[in-house]
PDB file of C-alpha atoms and ligand atoms in Angstrom:
ATOM      1  CA  MET Y   1       0.000   0.000   0.000  1.00 78.00           C
ATOM      2  CA  GLU Y   2       1.437   3.360  -1.024  1.00 82.00           C
ATOM      3  CA  PHE Y   3       1.510   6.329   1.301  1.00 89.00           C
ATOM      4  CA  THR Y   4       3.063   9.740   1.807  1.00 89.00           C
ATOM      5  CA  ILE Y   5       5.006  10.581   4.948  1.00 93.00           C
ATOM      6  CA  GLU Y   6       4.726  14.005   6.514  1.00 93.00           C
ATOM      7  CA  ARG Y   7       7.352  14.546   9.197  1.00 94.00           C
ATOM      8  CA  ALA Y   8       6.707  16.863  12.092  1.00 92.00           C
ATOM      9  CA  PHE Y   9       7.631  17.638  15.666  1.00 92.00           C
ATOM     10  CA  ARG Y  10       5.151  15.259  17.203  1.00 91.00           C
ATOM     11  CA  LYS Y  11       5.083  12.205  19.428  1.00 92.00           C
ATOM     12  CA  THR Y  12       2.459  10.066  17.782  1.00 94.00           C
ATOM     13  CA  ILE Y  13       1.714   8.714  14.330  1.00 95.00           C
ATOM     14  CA  SER Y  14      -1.523   9.615  12.617  1.00 94.00           C
ATOM     15  CA  LEU Y  15      -3.160   8.180   9.543  1.00 93.00           C
ATOM     16  CA  ARG Y  16      -5.352  10.046   7.117  1.00 89.00           C
ATOM     17  CA  VAL Y  17      -7.010   9.202   3.841  1.00 84.00           C
ATOM     18  CA  LYS Y  18      -7.456  12.156   1.572  1.00 74.00           C
ATOM     19  CA  ASP Y  19      -8.584  12.086  -2.048  1.00 62.00           C
ATOM     20  CA  TRP Y  20      -7.716   8.417  -2.516  1.00 65.00           C
ATOM     21  CA  HIS Y  21      -4.360   8.906  -0.875  1.00 77.00           C
ATOM     22  CA  VAL Y  22      -2.914   7.719   2.411  1.00 88.00           C
ATOM     23  CA  VAL Y  23      -0.977  10.294   4.437  1.00 90.00           C
ATOM     24  CA  VAL Y  24       1.017   9.311   7.503  1.00 94.00           C
ATOM     25  CA  LYS Y  25       2.082  12.035   9.915  1.00 95.00           C
ATOM     26  CA  ALA Y  26       5.031  10.897  11.951  1.00 95.00           C
ATOM     27  CA  PRO Y  27       7.748  12.106  14.313  1.00 95.00           C
ATOM     28  CA  TYR Y  28      11.161  12.764  12.693  1.00 93.00           C
ATOM     29  CA  PHE Y  29      12.830   9.774  14.300  1.00 91.00           C
ATOM     30  CA  THR Y  30      10.392   7.046  13.211  1.00 93.00           C
ATOM     31  CA  SER Y  31      11.877   4.634  10.680  1.00 95.00           C
ATOM     32  CA  LYS Y  32      10.277   4.041   7.301  1.00 93.00           C
ATOM     33  CA  ARG Y  33      10.091   0.368   8.037  1.00 95.00           C
ATOM     34  CA  TYR Y  34       8.114   0.969  11.200  1.00 95.00           C
ATOM     35  CA  LEU Y  35       5.723   3.237   9.292  1.00 95.00           C
ATOM     36  CA  ARG Y  36       5.224   0.619   6.598  1.00 94.00           C
ATOM     37  CA  GLU Y  37       4.275  -1.887   9.288  1.00 95.00           C
ATOM     38  CA  PHE Y  38       1.991   0.669  10.876  1.00 95.00           C
ATOM     39  CA  VAL Y  39       0.164   1.236   7.585  1.00 94.00           C
ATOM     40  CA  GLU Y  40      -0.046  -2.502   6.983  1.00 93.00           C
ATOM     41  CA  LYS Y  41      -1.612  -3.025  10.400  1.00 95.00           C
ATOM     42  CA  HIS Y  42      -4.333  -0.520   9.546  1.00 94.00           C
ATOM     43  CA  ARG Y  43      -4.970  -1.857   6.072  1.00 91.00           C
ATOM     44  CA  ASP Y  44      -8.637  -2.726   6.764  1.00 90.00           C
ATOM     45  CA  TRP Y  45      -9.402   0.711   8.121  1.00 91.00           C
ATOM     46  CA  ILE Y  46      -7.610   2.393   5.211  1.00 89.00           C
ATOM     47  CA  THR Y  47      -9.506   0.296   2.679  1.00 84.00           C
ATOM     48  CA  ARG Y  48     -12.777   1.305   4.281  1.00 84.00           C
ATOM     49  CA  GLN Y  49     -11.810   4.980   4.185  1.00 84.00           C
ATOM     50  CA  LEU Y  50     -10.770   4.696   0.544  1.00 76.00           C
ATOM     51  CA  GLU Y  51     -14.085   3.112  -0.348  1.00 73.00           C
ATOM     52  CA  LYS Y  52     -15.872   5.873   1.500  1.00 73.00           C
ATOM     53  CA  SER Y  53     -14.120   8.686  -0.330  1.00 69.00           C
ATOM     54  CA  GLU Y  54     -14.827   6.862  -3.575  1.00 62.00           C
ATOM     55  CA  ALA Y  55     -18.510   6.595  -2.685  1.00 59.00           C
ATOM     56  CA  ALA Y  56     -18.655  10.301  -1.992  1.00 64.00           C
ATOM     57  CA  GLN Y  57     -17.212  11.158  -5.383  1.00 72.00           C
ATOM     58  CA  LEU Y  58     -19.429   9.708  -8.048  1.00 79.00           C
ATOM     59  CA  SER Y  59     -19.150  11.015 -11.569  1.00 82.00           C
ATOM     60  CA  PRO Y  60     -22.083  13.051 -12.950  1.00 85.00           C
ATOM     61  CA  ARG Y  61     -22.927  10.162 -15.255  1.00 89.00           C
ATOM     62  CA  GLU Y  62     -23.009   7.679 -12.340  1.00 88.00           C
ATOM     63  CA  VAL Y  63     -25.181  10.051 -10.340  1.00 88.00           C
ATOM     64  CA  GLU Y  64     -27.608  10.322 -13.241  1.00 92.00           C
ATOM     65  CA  ILE Y  65     -27.870   6.535 -13.558  1.00 94.00           C
ATOM     66  CA  LEU Y  66     -28.318   5.986  -9.828  1.00 94.00           C
ATOM     67  CA  LYS Y  67     -31.016   8.666  -9.615  1.00 96.00           C
ATOM     68  CA  LYS Y  68     -32.910   7.064 -12.448  1.00 97.00           C
ATOM     69  CA  GLU Y  69     -32.643   3.653 -10.825  1.00 97.00           C
ATOM     70  CA  ALA Y  70     -33.724   5.055  -7.472  1.00 97.00           C
ATOM     71  CA  LYS Y  71     -36.780   6.767  -8.957  1.00 97.00           C
ATOM     72  CA  SER Y  72     -37.976   3.608 -10.622  1.00 97.00           C
ATOM     73  CA  TYR Y  73     -37.151   1.220  -7.774  1.00 98.00           C
ATOM     74  CA  ILE Y  74     -37.613   2.883  -4.381  1.00 98.00           C
ATOM     75  CA  PRO Y  75     -41.187   4.238  -4.700  1.00 98.00           C
ATOM     76  CA  LEU Y  76     -42.505   0.891  -5.951  1.00 98.00           C
ATOM     77  CA  ARG Y  77     -40.650  -1.126  -3.334  1.00 98.00           C
ATOM     78  CA  THR Y  78     -41.822   1.234  -0.576  1.00 98.00           C
ATOM     79  CA  GLU Y  79     -45.415   0.905  -1.733  1.00 98.00           C
ATOM     80  CA  GLU Y  80     -45.070  -2.844  -1.714  1.00 98.00           C
ATOM     81  CA  LEU Y  81     -43.526  -3.032   1.769  1.00 98.00           C
ATOM     82  CA  ALA Y  82     -46.055  -0.529   3.137  1.00 98.00           C
ATOM     83  CA  ARG Y  83     -48.891  -2.646   1.769  1.00 98.00           C
ATOM     84  CA  ILE Y  84     -47.466  -5.853   3.267  1.00 98.00           C
ATOM     85  CA  HIS Y  85     -47.071  -4.246   6.708  1.00 97.00           C
ATOM     86  CA  GLY Y  86     -50.215  -2.108   6.648  1.00 97.00           C
ATOM     87  CA  LYS Y  87     -48.472   1.281   6.685  1.00 97.00           C
ATOM     88  CA  ALA Y  88     -49.676   4.503   5.115  1.00 96.00           C
ATOM     89  CA  TYR Y  89     -47.424   7.422   4.218  1.00 97.00           C
ATOM     90  CA  HIS Y  90     -48.128  10.700   2.548  1.00 95.00           C
ATOM     91  CA  GLY Y  91     -45.473  11.308  -0.086  1.00 96.00           C
ATOM     92  CA  LEU Y  92     -42.059  10.052  -1.141  1.00 97.00           C
ATOM     93  CA  ARG Y  93     -39.070  11.926  -2.455  1.00 97.00           C
ATOM     94  CA  ILE Y  94     -35.680  10.835  -3.748  1.00 96.00           C
ATOM     95  CA  THR Y  95     -32.956  13.091  -2.342  1.00 92.00           C
ATOM     96  CA  SER Y  96     -29.215  13.577  -2.816  1.00 85.00           C
ATOM     97  CA  ALA Y  97     -28.400  13.298   0.876  1.00 78.00           C
ATOM     98  CA  LYS Y  98     -24.868  12.111   1.498  1.00 70.00           C
ATOM     99  CA  THR Y  99     -25.020  11.118   5.120  1.00 66.00           C
ATOM    100  CA  ARG Y 100     -28.658  10.163   5.553  1.00 81.00           C
ATOM    101  CA  TRP Y 101     -30.017   7.186   3.693  1.00 89.00           C
ATOM    102  CA  GLY Y 102     -33.576   8.081   4.508  1.00 92.00           C
ATOM    103  CA  SER Y 103     -35.821  10.188   6.696  1.00 92.00           C
ATOM    104  CA  CYS Y 104     -39.425  10.528   7.732  1.00 91.00           C
ATOM    105  CA  SER Y 105     -41.164  13.818   8.518  1.00 91.00           C
ATOM    106  CA  SER Y 106     -43.927  14.393  11.045  1.00 90.00           C
ATOM    107  CA  LYS Y 107     -46.225  14.922   8.067  1.00 92.00           C
ATOM    108  CA  LYS Y 108     -45.535  11.325   7.049  1.00 94.00           C
ATOM    109  CA  ASN Y 109     -43.403  12.183   4.058  1.00 96.00           C
ATOM    110  CA  LEU Y 110     -40.572   9.778   3.333  1.00 97.00           C
ATOM    111  CA  ASN Y 111     -37.220  10.744   1.816  1.00 96.00           C
ATOM    112  CA  PHE Y 112     -34.632   8.366   0.425  1.00 95.00           C
ATOM    113  CA  SER Y 113     -31.193   9.108  -0.944  1.00 92.00           C
ATOM    114  CA  TYR Y 114     -30.480   7.889  -4.474  1.00 93.00           C
ATOM    115  CA  ARG Y 115     -27.156   6.658  -3.053  1.00 89.00           C
ATOM    116  CA  LEU Y 116     -29.090   3.756  -1.563  1.00 92.00           C
ATOM    117  CA  MET Y 117     -29.013   2.142  -4.979  1.00 93.00           C
ATOM    118  CA  ARG Y 118     -25.385   1.239  -4.314  1.00 88.00           C
ATOM    119  CA  CYS Y 119     -26.400  -0.913  -1.346  1.00 91.00           C
ATOM    120  CA  PRO Y 120     -27.586  -4.523  -1.504  1.00 93.00           C
ATOM    121  CA  LYS Y 121     -31.339  -4.959  -1.991  1.00 95.00           C
ATOM    122  CA  GLU Y 122     -31.868  -6.271   1.579  1.00 96.00           C
ATOM    123  CA  VAL Y 123     -30.181  -3.144   2.932  1.00 95.00           C
ATOM    124  CA  ILE Y 124     -32.486  -0.940   0.845  1.00 96.00           C
ATOM    125  CA  ASP Y 125     -35.427  -2.897   2.274  1.00 97.00           C
ATOM    126  CA  TYR Y 126     -34.111  -2.290   5.773  1.00 96.00           C
ATOM    127  CA  VAL Y 127     -33.854   1.482   5.239  1.00 96.00           C
ATOM    128  CA  ILE Y 128     -37.389   1.558   3.831  1.00 97.00           C
ATOM    129  CA  ILE Y 129     -38.674  -0.475   6.784  1.00 98.00           C
ATOM    130  CA  HIS Y 130     -36.782   1.764   9.200  1.00 96.00           C
ATOM    131  CA  GLU Y 131     -38.614   4.789   7.792  1.00 96.00           C
ATOM    132  CA  LEU Y 132     -41.958   2.970   7.736  1.00 97.00           C
ATOM    133  CA  ALA Y 133     -41.477   2.222  11.450  1.00 97.00           C
ATOM    134  CA  HIS Y 134     -40.901   5.955  12.031  1.00 96.00           C
ATOM    135  CA  LEU Y 135     -44.442   6.602  10.799  1.00 96.00           C
ATOM    136  CA  LYS Y 136     -45.560   5.268  14.177  1.00 95.00           C
ATOM    137  CA  HIS Y 137     -42.522   6.037  16.366  1.00 95.00           C
ATOM    138  CA  MET Y 138     -40.711   9.303  15.629  1.00 92.00           C
ATOM    139  CA  ASN Y 139     -37.700   8.184  17.693  1.00 92.00           C
ATOM    140  CA  HIS Y 140     -35.332   5.270  18.165  1.00 93.00           C
ATOM    141  CA  SER Y 141     -37.002   3.903  21.273  1.00 95.00           C
ATOM    142  CA  ARG Y 142     -37.316   0.255  22.218  1.00 96.00           C
ATOM    143  CA  SER Y 143     -40.808   0.149  20.721  1.00 97.00           C
ATOM    144  CA  PHE Y 144     -39.401   1.547  17.490  1.00 97.00           C
ATOM    145  CA  TRP Y 145     -36.827  -1.253  17.176  1.00 97.00           C
ATOM    146  CA  LEU Y 146     -39.427  -3.864  18.132  1.00 97.00           C
ATOM    147  CA  GLU Y 147     -41.545  -2.581  15.286  1.00 97.00           C
ATOM    148  CA  VAL Y 148     -38.593  -2.795  12.875  1.00 97.00           C
ATOM    149  CA  GLY Y 149     -37.880  -6.335  14.091  1.00 98.00           C
ATOM    150  CA  GLN Y 150     -41.452  -7.390  13.502  1.00 97.00           C
ATOM    151  CA  MET Y 151     -41.266  -6.258   9.893  1.00 97.00           C
ATOM    152  CA  MET Y 152     -37.726  -7.509   9.293  1.00 98.00           C
ATOM    153  CA  PRO Y 153     -36.489 -10.127  11.787  1.00 97.00           C
ATOM    154  CA  ASP Y 154     -32.873 -10.045  10.494  1.00 96.00           C
ATOM    155  CA  TYR Y 155     -32.561  -6.258  10.375  1.00 96.00           C
ATOM    156  CA  VAL Y 156     -29.474  -6.330  12.630  1.00 96.00           C
ATOM    157  CA  GLN Y 157     -27.467  -7.785   9.751  1.00 95.00           C
ATOM    158  CA  GLN Y 158     -28.458  -4.988   7.379  1.00 94.00           C
ATOM    159  CA  ARG Y 159     -27.653  -2.414  10.052  1.00 92.00           C
ATOM    160  CA  LYS Y 160     -24.231  -3.959  10.456  1.00 90.00           C
ATOM    161  CA  TRP Y 161     -23.617  -3.670   6.737  1.00 89.00           C
ATOM    162  CA  LEU Y 162     -24.509   0.019   6.816  1.00 86.00           C
ATOM    163  CA  LYS Y 163     -22.274   0.653   9.797  1.00 81.00           C
ATOM    164  CA  LYS Y 164     -19.370  -1.090   8.137  1.00 79.00           C
ATOM    165  CA  ASN Y 165     -19.917   0.748   4.905  1.00 75.00           C
ATOM    166  CA  GLY Y 166     -19.748   4.201   6.284  1.00 60.00           C
ATOM    167  CA  ASN Y 167     -23.118   5.041   7.683  1.00 56.00           C
ATOM    168  CA  CYS Y 168     -24.743   4.437  11.008  1.00 48.00           C
ATOM    169  CA  TYR Y 169     -28.431   4.077  10.903  1.00 56.00           C
TER     170      TYR Y 169
HETATM  171 ZN1   ZN P   1     -34.335   6.487  12.298  1.00 83.21          ZN
END
């Protein structure tokens, strides 16, 4: 794994991923070999960060495709899941939110980010179900999670995927 070393008067080593590049800040006396080992030890974390910065920088063409996909998939799937679980919402909008996969307003309007289309289908289902559960519970209380669990018994797995892939939800 390639990286740039920035030397400074400091006592600790820090790692940063910026624009697809790994930067290691290190004290003057630390050997290159030690830094290589340090980077190697954090390979998993670095890979995750690299994937994240990649996800945040889609090309205009990719964005266009994902938005189109989202508009044809998410409203239909939401309707379907709402019907199955006896939920009623007011409206649905596809947004460009970067850090929120979905949201639910007090007026029962649902919002979903087109970026969801890059997640596995079960994860998309989980986000939809999460928002459908908010129609009844506008919080993350115990009753809220019980409701989510009733609609999707294995939701913990999908949540884990989201956490690992850059977003807590
Ligand atoms: Zn929520």
